[in-house]
Amino acid sequence: MQVTVLGAGCANCHTLQDRANQALGHLGADSSAELVTDYAVIAGYGIMNTPALVIDEQVVLAGRIPSVAELVSMFAGRQS
Amino acid sequence: MTGLTVRRRRLPMPGRSGDGASWLRLGAAAGLWVAVFMANGPLWDWAVHDLAGLSVDSRLGDGVHFFFYDTVKIGLLLGGIIFAVAVLRTFISVERTRELLGGRGQVVGYVLAAALGVATPFCSCSAVPVFIGFVAAGVPLGMTMTFLIASPLVNEVAVVLVAGSFGWDVAALYVATGLSIAVVAGVVIGRLGLERWVEPFVYQTTVGTLHTARNSPSWQERFTLARAEVASIIRRIWPYLLVGIGIGATIHGWAPEDFFARYAGPDNPFAVLVAVVLGIPLYSNAAGTIPLVEALHAKGVALGTSLAFMMSVVALSLPEMVLLRRVLRPRLLAIFIGVVGTGILAVGYLFNAVL
């Protein structure tokens, strides 16, 4: 499972990246969330509201920061 | 109480059973809000003058009273209005806004862009992705600029604070002139044909379409989102707010009456210009600026000059210019600052002339 955070590098994006990593750690996954700040790439996903979260090339949310618990259940649903 | 633990799982059938309890809690919170708002003035009169024994007429007593009374008043107004606006915003998205703006006639398009700039939810660090998303998808450059100017200039925080400090009639004038600046600046930029001064990569970007499951959220979810929004905005702006109110309280208590009238009163033709220029490098948001501006106005700074200073601080901030530089080449950025700055100047002189 590949987790990517899209955003301009502001505080919101870093919060989301931290929480995603916490959630991944919670699930014992050996991967970590990658942060992409390239505007062209962000636009390519159709994202206008940052931060956004992409799991395996699929945008799962944009424009808000979910809790760690919500991320855990999101990732767990994809893992199986 | 099932309502307190918010279930985030998407059920196949959206569970609406929590909505009744959510509305009840909202009603209780609204009642409490009104009670605290009414008690705020008498409470601090009593605490500062009777409990702490400070005289109404002393500088310290006046300043301390201003600080506590204003902090509670502004906190309440912000919490209430941000919540209401956040609930309304769960009904609209940036994607929907872009659809609405595509293929509009000129006049309707610009007015709509300004209105949607106010209504559409997005944080200031999303300004660049929004710019790319709009322009690359074919929304005209001028309309996109109107949208991006209106959004920080006429936001709910600014309107609430202007109303709290100067009254709702001035707030209405602020909204009307703020929207006019956004529309006129966008039309001017659109007419000048400046598309070649946008960074080329913007037009080369292929914009993807976002497919997310958009089932309409329940009221409980809307309220939860709105509450999170209130918490996040207050967390972000409270230091600015306290510093702004603190400086305001100091000016309120210590600066002599009409101290600024000599320098920045209605008679000084350069006051508005100086205010706008001073506002550009100052980075704050409406929350920190308005208590300060209120105190300046009370000590003799003309209203137009005060509002021009505030608009300049929120609409022409240096960090936002740095962000926009990623998509706008220097000439277009300079024209953007020039056009918006001129609009703010005009508003300042207009207010000073008619009020």
Short mmCIF file of C-alpha atoms in Angstrom, two decimals:
data_model
loop_
_atom_site.label_atom_id
_atom_site.label_comp_id
_atom_site.label_asym_id
_atom_site.label_seq_id
_atom_site.Cartn_x
_atom_site.Cartn_y
_atom_site.Cartn_z
CA MET A 1 0.00 0.00 0.00
CA GLN A 2 1.45 3.35 -1.06
CA VAL A 3 0.29 6.42 0.89
CA THR A 4 0.89 9.92 -0.51
CA VAL A 5 0.04 13.29 1.02
CA LEU A 6 -0.47 16.15 -1.45
CA GLY A 7 -0.03 19.75 -0.36
CA ALA A 8 1.99 22.91 -0.65
CA GLY A 9 4.06 22.16 2.44
CA CYS A 10 2.08 24.23 4.91
CA ALA A 11 1.29 23.19 8.49
CA ASN A 12 -1.86 21.31 7.43
CA CYS A 13 0.04 19.03 5.07
CA HIS A 14 2.65 18.18 7.70
CA THR A 15 -0.08 17.42 10.23
CA LEU A 16 -1.74 15.05 7.78
CA GLN A 17 1.60 13.38 6.95
CA ASP A 18 2.38 12.92 10.66
CA ARG A 19 -1.04 11.42 11.34
CA ALA A 20 -0.80 9.13 8.31
CA ASN A 21 2.57 7.88 9.56
CA GLN A 22 1.16 7.33 13.05
CA ALA A 23 -1.72 5.37 11.56
CA LEU A 24 0.64 3.28 9.43
CA GLY A 25 2.82 2.62 12.48
CA HIS A 26 -0.27 1.61 14.42
CA LEU A 27 -1.05 -1.01 11.78
CA GLY A 28 2.54 -2.26 11.77
CA ALA A 29 3.02 -1.30 8.12
CA ASP A 30 6.64 -0.89 7.03
CA SER A 31 5.86 1.89 4.53
CA SER A 32 5.56 5.57 5.37
CA ALA A 33 3.55 8.43 3.91
CA GLU A 34 5.30 10.44 1.22
CA LEU A 35 4.70 14.19 0.85
CA VAL A 36 4.36 15.59 -2.67
CA THR A 37 4.52 19.38 -3.02
CA ASP A 38 4.82 19.70 -6.81
CA TYR A 39 1.86 21.81 -7.90
CA ALA A 40 1.71 20.23 -11.34
CA VAL A 41 1.42 16.76 -9.81
CA ILE A 42 -1.20 17.98 -7.34
CA ALA A 43 -3.24 19.50 -10.19
CA GLY A 44 -2.83 16.26 -12.12
CA TYR A 45 -4.84 14.48 -9.45
CA GLY A 46 -7.55 17.13 -9.77
CA ILE A 47 -6.87 18.45 -6.28
CA MET A 48 -7.69 22.07 -5.46
CA ASN A 49 -8.29 21.79 -1.74
CA THR A 50 -5.14 20.76 0.08
CA PRO A 51 -4.11 18.72 1.97
CA ALA A 52 -5.20 15.60 0.10
CA LEU A 53 -4.56 11.94 0.74
CA VAL A 54 -3.86 9.41 -2.00
CA ILE A 55 -3.78 5.65 -1.39
CA ASP A 56 -2.42 3.52 -4.25
CA GLU A 57 -2.92 6.32 -6.79
CA GLN A 58 -6.50 6.93 -5.71
CA VAL A 59 -7.59 10.18 -4.03
CA VAL A 60 -9.46 9.30 -0.86
CA LEU A 61 -9.92 12.72 0.69
CA ALA A 62 -9.17 16.38 0.05
CA GLY A 63 -9.37 19.60 2.01
CA ARG A 64 -9.56 18.29 5.54
CA ILE A 65 -7.42 16.55 8.14
CA PRO A 66 -8.93 13.35 9.53
CA SER A 67 -8.10 11.93 12.96
CA VAL A 68 -5.50 9.18 13.37
CA ALA A 69 -8.30 6.72 14.22
CA GLU A 70 -10.12 7.53 10.98
CA LEU A 71 -6.90 7.05 9.01
CA VAL A 72 -6.29 3.71 10.71
CA SER A 73 -9.71 2.41 9.65
CA MET A 74 -9.18 3.83 6.15
CA PHE A 75 -5.85 2.06 5.75
CA ALA A 76 -7.06 -1.15 7.39
CA GLY A 77 -9.91 -1.34 4.90
CA ARG A 78 -7.43 -1.15 2.01
CA GLN A 79 -4.85 -3.50 3.41
CA SER A 80 -6.94 -6.63 3.49
CA MET B 1 -25.75 9.83 24.87
CA THR B 2 -24.79 8.29 21.57
CA GLY B 3 -24.17 11.65 19.99
CA LEU B 4 -20.96 12.42 21.84
CA THR B 5 -18.97 9.69 20.16
CA VAL B 6 -18.98 10.54 16.52
CA ARG B 7 -19.03 7.51 14.31
CA ARG B 8 -17.07 8.10 11.16
CA ARG B 9 -17.79 4.83 9.42
CA ARG B 10 -19.82 5.28 6.27
CA LEU B 11 -22.80 3.04 6.61
CA PRO B 12 -24.53 1.85 3.45
CA MET B 13 -27.63 3.68 4.62
CA PRO B 14 -26.48 6.99 6.13
CA GLY B 15 -27.46 6.86 9.78
CA ARG B 16 -29.57 9.91 10.55
CA SER B 17 -30.58 8.83 14.02
CA GLY B 18 -28.06 11.20 15.65
CA ASP B 19 -29.55 14.28 13.98
CA GLY B 20 -32.22 14.94 16.61
CA ALA B 21 -29.72 14.87 19.46
CA SER B 22 -27.35 17.07 17.42
CA TRP B 23 -30.02 19.74 16.94
CA LEU B 24 -30.87 19.61 20.66
CA ARG B 25 -27.23 20.13 21.64
CA LEU B 26 -26.95 22.94 19.12
CA GLY B 27 -30.00 24.64 20.68
CA ALA B 28 -28.50 24.34 24.17
CA ALA B 29 -25.17 25.74 22.97
CA ALA B 30 -26.97 28.67 21.27
CA GLY B 31 -28.83 29.46 24.51
CA LEU B 32 -25.61 29.44 26.51
CA TRP B 33 -23.96 31.64 23.86
CA VAL B 34 -26.68 34.30 24.15
CA ALA B 35 -26.53 34.22 27.97
CA VAL B 36 -22.75 34.73 28.07
CA PHE B 37 -22.95 37.45 25.41
CA MET B 38 -25.53 39.38 27.46
CA ALA B 39 -23.60 38.95 30.71
CA ASN B 40 -20.23 39.98 29.24
CA GLY B 41 -20.50 43.75 29.76
CA PRO B 42 -21.97 43.70 33.32
CA LEU B 43 -19.53 40.93 34.33
CA TRP B 44 -16.39 42.93 33.50
CA ASP B 45 -17.88 46.17 34.86
CA TRP B 46 -18.29 44.32 38.13
CA ALA B 47 -14.97 42.41 38.06
CA VAL B 48 -12.76 45.34 37.07
CA HIS B 49 -14.41 48.13 39.01
CA ASP B 50 -15.89 46.44 42.10
CA LEU B 51 -13.75 43.34 42.53
CA ALA B 52 -10.34 44.68 41.45
CA GLY B 53 -11.17 48.21 42.63
CA LEU B 54 -10.02 49.98 39.47
CA SER B 55 -11.80 53.18 38.53
CA VAL B 56 -13.65 53.46 35.22
CA ASP B 57 -11.83 56.67 34.50
CA SER B 58 -8.32 55.45 35.31
CA ARG B 59 -6.15 54.46 32.38
CA LEU B 60 -5.40 51.04 33.83
CA GLY B 61 -9.05 50.33 34.61
CA ASP B 62 -10.13 51.42 31.14
CA GLY B 63 -7.42 49.37 29.41
CA VAL B 64 -8.02 46.22 31.47
CA HIS B 65 -11.76 46.43 30.95
CA PHE B 66 -11.29 46.88 27.18
CA PHE B 67 -8.98 43.85 27.03
CA PHE B 68 -11.23 41.37 28.86
CA TYR B 69 -14.52 42.64 27.48
CA ASP B 70 -13.22 42.63 23.90
CA THR B 71 -11.56 39.21 24.20
CA VAL B 72 -14.80 37.56 25.33
CA LYS B 73 -16.97 39.50 22.88
CA ILE B 74 -14.76 38.75 19.88
CA GLY B 75 -14.29 35.13 20.94
CA LEU B 76 -18.06 34.61 21.12
CA LEU B 77 -18.77 36.37 17.83
CA LEU B 78 -16.04 34.41 16.05
CA GLY B 79 -17.11 31.06 17.45
CA GLY B 80 -20.75 31.61 16.53
CA ILE B 81 -20.25 32.97 13.03
CA ILE B 82 -17.47 30.57 12.00
CA PHE B 83 -19.70 27.68 13.06
CA ALA B 84 -22.69 28.96 11.09
CA VAL B 85 -20.60 29.68 8.00
CA ALA B 86 -18.84 26.32 8.22
CA VAL B 87 -22.20 24.51 8.30
CA LEU B 88 -23.34 26.47 5.22
CA ARG B 89 -20.06 25.65 3.49
CA THR B 90 -20.63 21.92 3.79
CA PHE B 91 -23.13 22.51 0.98
CA ILE B 92 -20.58 23.92 -1.48
CA SER B 93 -17.16 22.81 -2.77
CA VAL B 94 -14.36 24.28 -4.88
CA GLU B 95 -15.14 21.79 -7.65
CA ARG B 96 -18.77 22.91 -7.75
CA THR B 97 -17.65 26.56 -7.83
CA ARG B 98 -15.42 25.89 -10.83
CA GLU B 99 -18.33 24.26 -12.65
CA LEU B 100 -20.50 27.28 -11.88
CA LEU B 101 -17.88 29.71 -13.20
CA GLY B 102 -17.12 27.87 -16.44
CA GLY B 103 -18.85 29.37 -19.47
CA ARG B 104 -20.44 32.34 -17.70
CA GLY B 105 -21.08 35.65 -19.39
CA GLN B 106 -18.72 38.44 -18.40
CA VAL B 107 -20.79 40.45 -15.94
CA VAL B 108 -22.51 37.56 -14.20
CA GLY B 109 -19.24 35.63 -14.10
CA TYR B 110 -17.27 38.28 -12.23
CA VAL B 111 -19.98 39.02 -9.68
CA LEU B 112 -20.47 35.29 -9.14
CA ALA B 113 -16.70 34.79 -8.77
CA ALA B 114 -16.57 37.41 -6.02
CA ALA B 115 -19.58 35.95 -4.20
CA LEU B 116 -18.21 32.41 -4.47
CA GLY B 117 -14.82 33.63 -3.26
CA VAL B 118 -16.56 34.50 -0.02
CA ALA B 119 -18.68 31.37 0.17
CA THR B 120 -16.33 28.62 -0.97
CA PRO B 121 -14.29 26.81 1.66
CA PHE B 122 -10.54 26.67 1.11
CA CYS B 123 -7.55 27.56 3.23
CA SER B 124 -5.11 30.23 2.12
CA CYS B 125 -2.37 27.66 1.43
CA SER B 126 -4.67 26.18 -1.22
CA ALA B 127 -4.59 29.44 -3.23
CA VAL B 128 -2.07 28.05 -5.74
CA PRO B 129 -3.79 24.69 -6.40
CA VAL B 130 -7.07 26.59 -6.81
CA PHE B 131 -5.44 29.01 -9.24
CA ILE B 132 -4.02 26.17 -11.34
CA GLY B 133 -7.26 24.20 -11.12
CA PHE B 134 -9.33 27.16 -12.33
CA VAL B 135 -7.04 28.59 -15.02
CA ALA B 136 -5.98 25.25 -16.49
CA ALA B 137 -9.62 24.18 -16.65
CA GLY B 138 -10.52 27.28 -18.66
CA VAL B 139 -11.93 29.71 -16.11
CA PRO B 140 -10.75 33.17 -17.35
CA LEU B 141 -7.70 34.64 -15.58
CA GLY B 142 -9.57 37.76 -14.46
CA MET B 143 -12.40 35.75 -12.89
CA THR B 144 -9.90 33.55 -11.09
CA MET B 145 -8.21 36.65 -9.67
CA THR B 146 -11.58 38.06 -8.56
CA PHE B 147 -12.19 34.80 -6.70
CA LEU B 148 -8.77 34.85 -5.04
CA ILE B 149 -9.02 38.52 -4.03
CA ALA B 150 -12.53 38.26 -2.57
CA SER B 151 -11.73 35.21 -0.50
CA PRO B 152 -9.30 36.71 2.06
CA LEU B 153 -10.71 40.25 1.85
CA VAL B 154 -14.34 39.50 2.61
CA ASN B 155 -14.25 36.53 4.96
CA GLU B 156 -16.56 35.84 7.87
CA VAL B 157 -13.91 36.65 10.49
CA ALA B 158 -13.29 40.12 9.04
CA VAL B 159 -16.99 40.90 8.69
CA VAL B 160 -17.79 39.83 12.26
CA LEU B 161 -14.96 41.86 13.72
CA VAL B 162 -15.78 44.97 11.72
CA ALA B 163 -19.40 44.67 12.85
CA GLY B 164 -18.35 44.16 16.48
CA SER B 165 -16.06 47.17 16.41
CA PHE B 166 -17.82 49.63 14.11
CA GLY B 167 -21.40 48.41 13.80
CA TRP B 168 -23.31 46.50 11.13
CA ASP B 169 -23.73 49.50 8.84
CA VAL B 170 -19.96 49.84 8.47
CA ALA B 171 -19.69 46.05 8.06
CA ALA B 172 -22.19 46.19 5.18
CA LEU B 173 -20.15 48.97 3.55
CA TYR B 174 -17.02 46.89 4.06
CA VAL B 175 -18.56 43.86 2.33
CA ALA B 176 -19.91 45.95 -0.56
CA THR B 177 -16.63 47.76 -1.19
CA GLY B 178 -14.54 44.60 -0.67
CA LEU B 179 -16.58 42.75 -3.31
CA SER B 180 -16.34 45.77 -5.64
CA ILE B 181 -12.55 45.82 -5.34
CA ALA B 182 -12.43 42.10 -6.19
CA VAL B 183 -14.72 42.49 -9.22
CA VAL B 184 -13.04 45.63 -10.59
CA ALA B 185 -9.51 44.27 -10.07
CA GLY B 186 -10.46 41.01 -11.81
CA VAL B 187 -12.09 42.83 -14.74
CA VAL B 188 -9.03 45.08 -15.15
CA ILE B 189 -6.62 42.13 -15.09
CA GLY B 190 -8.88 40.24 -17.51
CA ARG B 191 -9.07 43.22 -19.92
CA LEU B 192 -5.31 43.76 -19.93
CA GLY B 193 -4.78 40.32 -21.50
CA LEU B 194 -2.04 39.22 -19.17
CA GLU B 195 -2.26 35.47 -19.77
CA ARG B 196 1.33 35.36 -21.03
CA TRP B 197 2.54 36.51 -17.61
CA VAL B 198 1.21 33.39 -15.95
CA GLU B 199 3.97 30.80 -15.39
CA PRO B 200 3.82 28.57 -18.50
CA PHE B 201 3.58 25.31 -16.56
CA VAL B 202 0.07 26.28 -15.44
CA TYR B 203 -1.31 26.02 -18.97
CA GLN B 204 0.67 22.85 -19.67
CA THR B 205 -0.76 21.10 -16.66
CA THR B 206 -3.38 18.49 -17.36
CA VAL B 207 -5.96 18.82 -14.67
CA GLY B 208 -7.38 15.56 -13.47
CA THR B 209 -10.95 15.14 -12.43
CA LEU B 210 -11.56 14.29 -8.87
CA HIS B 211 -13.87 11.39 -8.25
CA THR B 212 -14.77 11.04 -4.64
CA ALA B 213 -17.92 9.49 -3.36
CA ARG B 214 -20.05 12.54 -2.60
CA ASN B 215 -22.96 11.23 -0.63
CA SER B 216 -24.57 14.10 1.21
CA PRO B 217 -23.52 14.19 4.87
CA SER B 218 -25.99 14.06 7.74
CA TRP B 219 -26.59 17.10 9.95
CA GLN B 220 -24.60 15.44 12.69
CA GLU B 221 -21.61 15.21 10.34
CA ARG B 222 -22.05 18.80 9.17
CA PHE B 223 -22.07 20.01 12.80
CA THR B 224 -19.00 17.92 13.64
CA LEU B 225 -17.11 19.34 10.66
CA ALA B 226 -18.15 22.87 11.61
CA ARG B 227 -17.03 22.38 15.21
CA ALA B 228 -13.65 21.15 14.00
CA GLU B 229 -13.44 24.23 11.76
CA VAL B 230 -14.12 26.59 14.69
CA ALA B 231 -11.43 24.85 16.77
CA SER B 232 -8.89 24.96 13.95
CA ILE B 233 -9.47 28.65 13.10
CA ILE B 234 -9.42 29.76 16.75
CA ARG B 235 -6.25 27.74 17.35
CA ARG B 236 -4.62 29.47 14.41
CA ILE B 237 -5.64 33.06 15.11
CA TRP B 238 -5.77 33.40 18.92
CA PRO B 239 -2.17 34.68 19.32
CA TYR B 240 -2.83 37.40 16.71
CA LEU B 241 -6.13 38.18 18.35
CA LEU B 242 -4.69 38.56 21.87
CA VAL B 243 -1.76 40.68 20.63
CA GLY B 244 -4.15 42.82 18.60
CA ILE B 245 -6.52 43.32 21.53
CA GLY B 246 -3.55 43.91 23.87
CA ILE B 247 -2.12 46.67 21.67
CA GLY B 248 -5.64 48.00 21.22
CA ALA B 249 -6.17 48.07 25.01
CA THR B 250 -2.85 49.89 25.52
CA ILE B 251 -3.73 52.51 22.95
CA HIS B 252 -7.22 52.71 24.42
CA GLY B 253 -5.99 53.37 27.95
CA TRP B 254 -2.78 55.32 27.40
CA ALA B 255 -2.66 57.19 24.11
CA PRO B 256 -4.03 60.68 24.63
CA GLU B 257 -7.38 61.49 23.06
CA ASP B 258 -6.97 62.58 19.43
CA PHE B 259 -3.32 61.51 19.52
CA PHE B 260 -3.50 60.21 15.96
CA ALA B 261 -5.92 62.83 14.72
CA ARG B 262 -3.02 65.21 14.13
CA TYR B 263 -1.19 62.71 11.92
CA ALA B 264 -3.84 60.46 10.47
CA GLY B 265 -7.07 62.41 10.73
CA PRO B 266 -9.38 63.13 7.80
CA ASP B 267 -7.40 66.29 6.99
CA ASN B 268 -4.21 64.49 6.06
CA PRO B 269 -4.44 63.55 2.37
CA PHE B 270 -1.51 61.12 2.59
CA ALA B 271 -2.82 59.12 5.56
CA VAL B 272 -4.64 56.52 3.41
CA LEU B 273 -1.63 56.00 1.16
CA VAL B 274 0.71 55.53 4.14
CA ALA B 275 -1.80 53.14 5.76
CA VAL B 276 -1.98 50.94 2.64
CA VAL B 277 1.81 50.86 2.16
CA LEU B 278 2.33 50.06 5.86
CA GLY B 279 -0.17 47.23 5.63
CA ILE B 280 1.61 45.21 2.92
CA PRO B 281 4.64 43.90 4.86
CA LEU B 282 2.59 43.47 8.04
CA TYR B 283 1.48 39.90 8.22
CA SER B 284 -1.57 39.31 10.29
CA ASN B 285 -5.14 38.34 9.68
CA ALA B 286 -8.37 40.17 10.27
CA ALA B 287 -8.50 38.85 13.83
CA GLY B 288 -5.33 40.58 14.93
CA THR B 289 -5.83 43.76 12.94
CA ILE B 290 -9.35 44.84 13.76
CA PRO B 291 -9.04 45.35 17.55
CA LEU B 292 -5.96 47.45 16.79
CA VAL B 293 -7.78 49.41 14.10
CA GLU B 294 -10.74 49.96 16.44
CA ALA B 295 -8.46 51.56 19.03
CA LEU B 296 -6.69 53.67 16.39
CA HIS B 297 -10.05 54.88 15.14
CA ALA B 298 -11.15 55.75 18.68
CA LYS B 299 -8.07 57.94 19.00
CA GLY B 300 -8.74 59.95 15.89
CA VAL B 301 -7.65 57.94 12.83
CA ALA B 302 -10.30 58.47 10.15
CA LEU B 303 -12.55 55.48 9.41
CA GLY B 304 -11.54 55.22 5.74
CA THR B 305 -7.88 55.24 6.68
CA SER B 306 -8.49 52.56 9.33
CA LEU B 307 -10.37 50.26 6.94
CA ALA B 308 -7.82 50.78 4.16
CA PHE B 309 -5.07 49.73 6.56
CA MET B 310 -7.00 46.62 7.50
CA MET B 311 -7.81 45.64 3.92
CA SER B 312 -4.18 46.11 2.97
CA VAL B 313 -2.99 43.84 5.79
CA VAL B 314 -5.40 41.01 4.91
CA ALA B 315 -5.52 41.24 1.09
CA LEU B 316 -1.90 42.12 0.27
CA SER B 317 0.16 40.02 2.61
CA LEU B 318 3.77 39.21 1.83
CA PRO B 319 3.48 35.43 2.42
CA GLU B 320 0.60 35.21 -0.05
CA MET B 321 2.64 37.13 -2.63
CA VAL B 322 5.45 34.59 -2.19
CA LEU B 323 2.95 31.77 -2.77
CA LEU B 324 1.40 33.43 -5.83
CA ARG B 325 4.86 34.06 -7.30
CA ARG B 326 4.93 30.31 -8.03
CA VAL B 327 2.21 30.78 -10.68
CA LEU B 328 2.40 34.49 -11.56
CA ARG B 329 5.46 36.00 -13.22
CA PRO B 330 6.81 39.20 -11.57
CA ARG B 331 5.07 41.60 -13.94
CA LEU B 332 1.64 40.09 -13.35
CA LEU B 333 2.26 39.92 -9.61
CA ALA B 334 3.21 43.63 -9.64
CA ILE B 335 0.06 44.49 -11.61
CA PHE B 336 -2.00 42.42 -9.16
CA ILE B 337 -0.58 44.35 -6.18
CA GLY B 338 -1.00 47.66 -8.01
CA VAL B 339 -4.61 47.07 -9.02
CA VAL B 340 -5.73 45.77 -5.62
CA GLY B 341 -3.77 48.50 -3.81
CA THR B 342 -5.40 51.17 -5.96
CA GLY B 343 -8.83 49.73 -5.19
CA ILE B 344 -8.13 49.84 -1.45
CA LEU B 345 -6.87 53.44 -1.75
CA ALA B 346 -10.05 54.43 -3.54
CA VAL B 347 -12.18 52.84 -0.82
CA GLY B 348 -10.18 54.60 1.90
CA TYR B 349 -10.58 58.03 0.29
CA LEU B 350 -14.25 57.35 -0.46
CA PHE B 351 -15.00 56.45 3.18
CA ASN B 352 -13.10 59.47 4.44
CA ALA B 353 -15.01 61.72 2.05
CA VAL B 354 -18.53 60.50 2.73
CA LEU B 355 -18.43 59.59 6.43
#
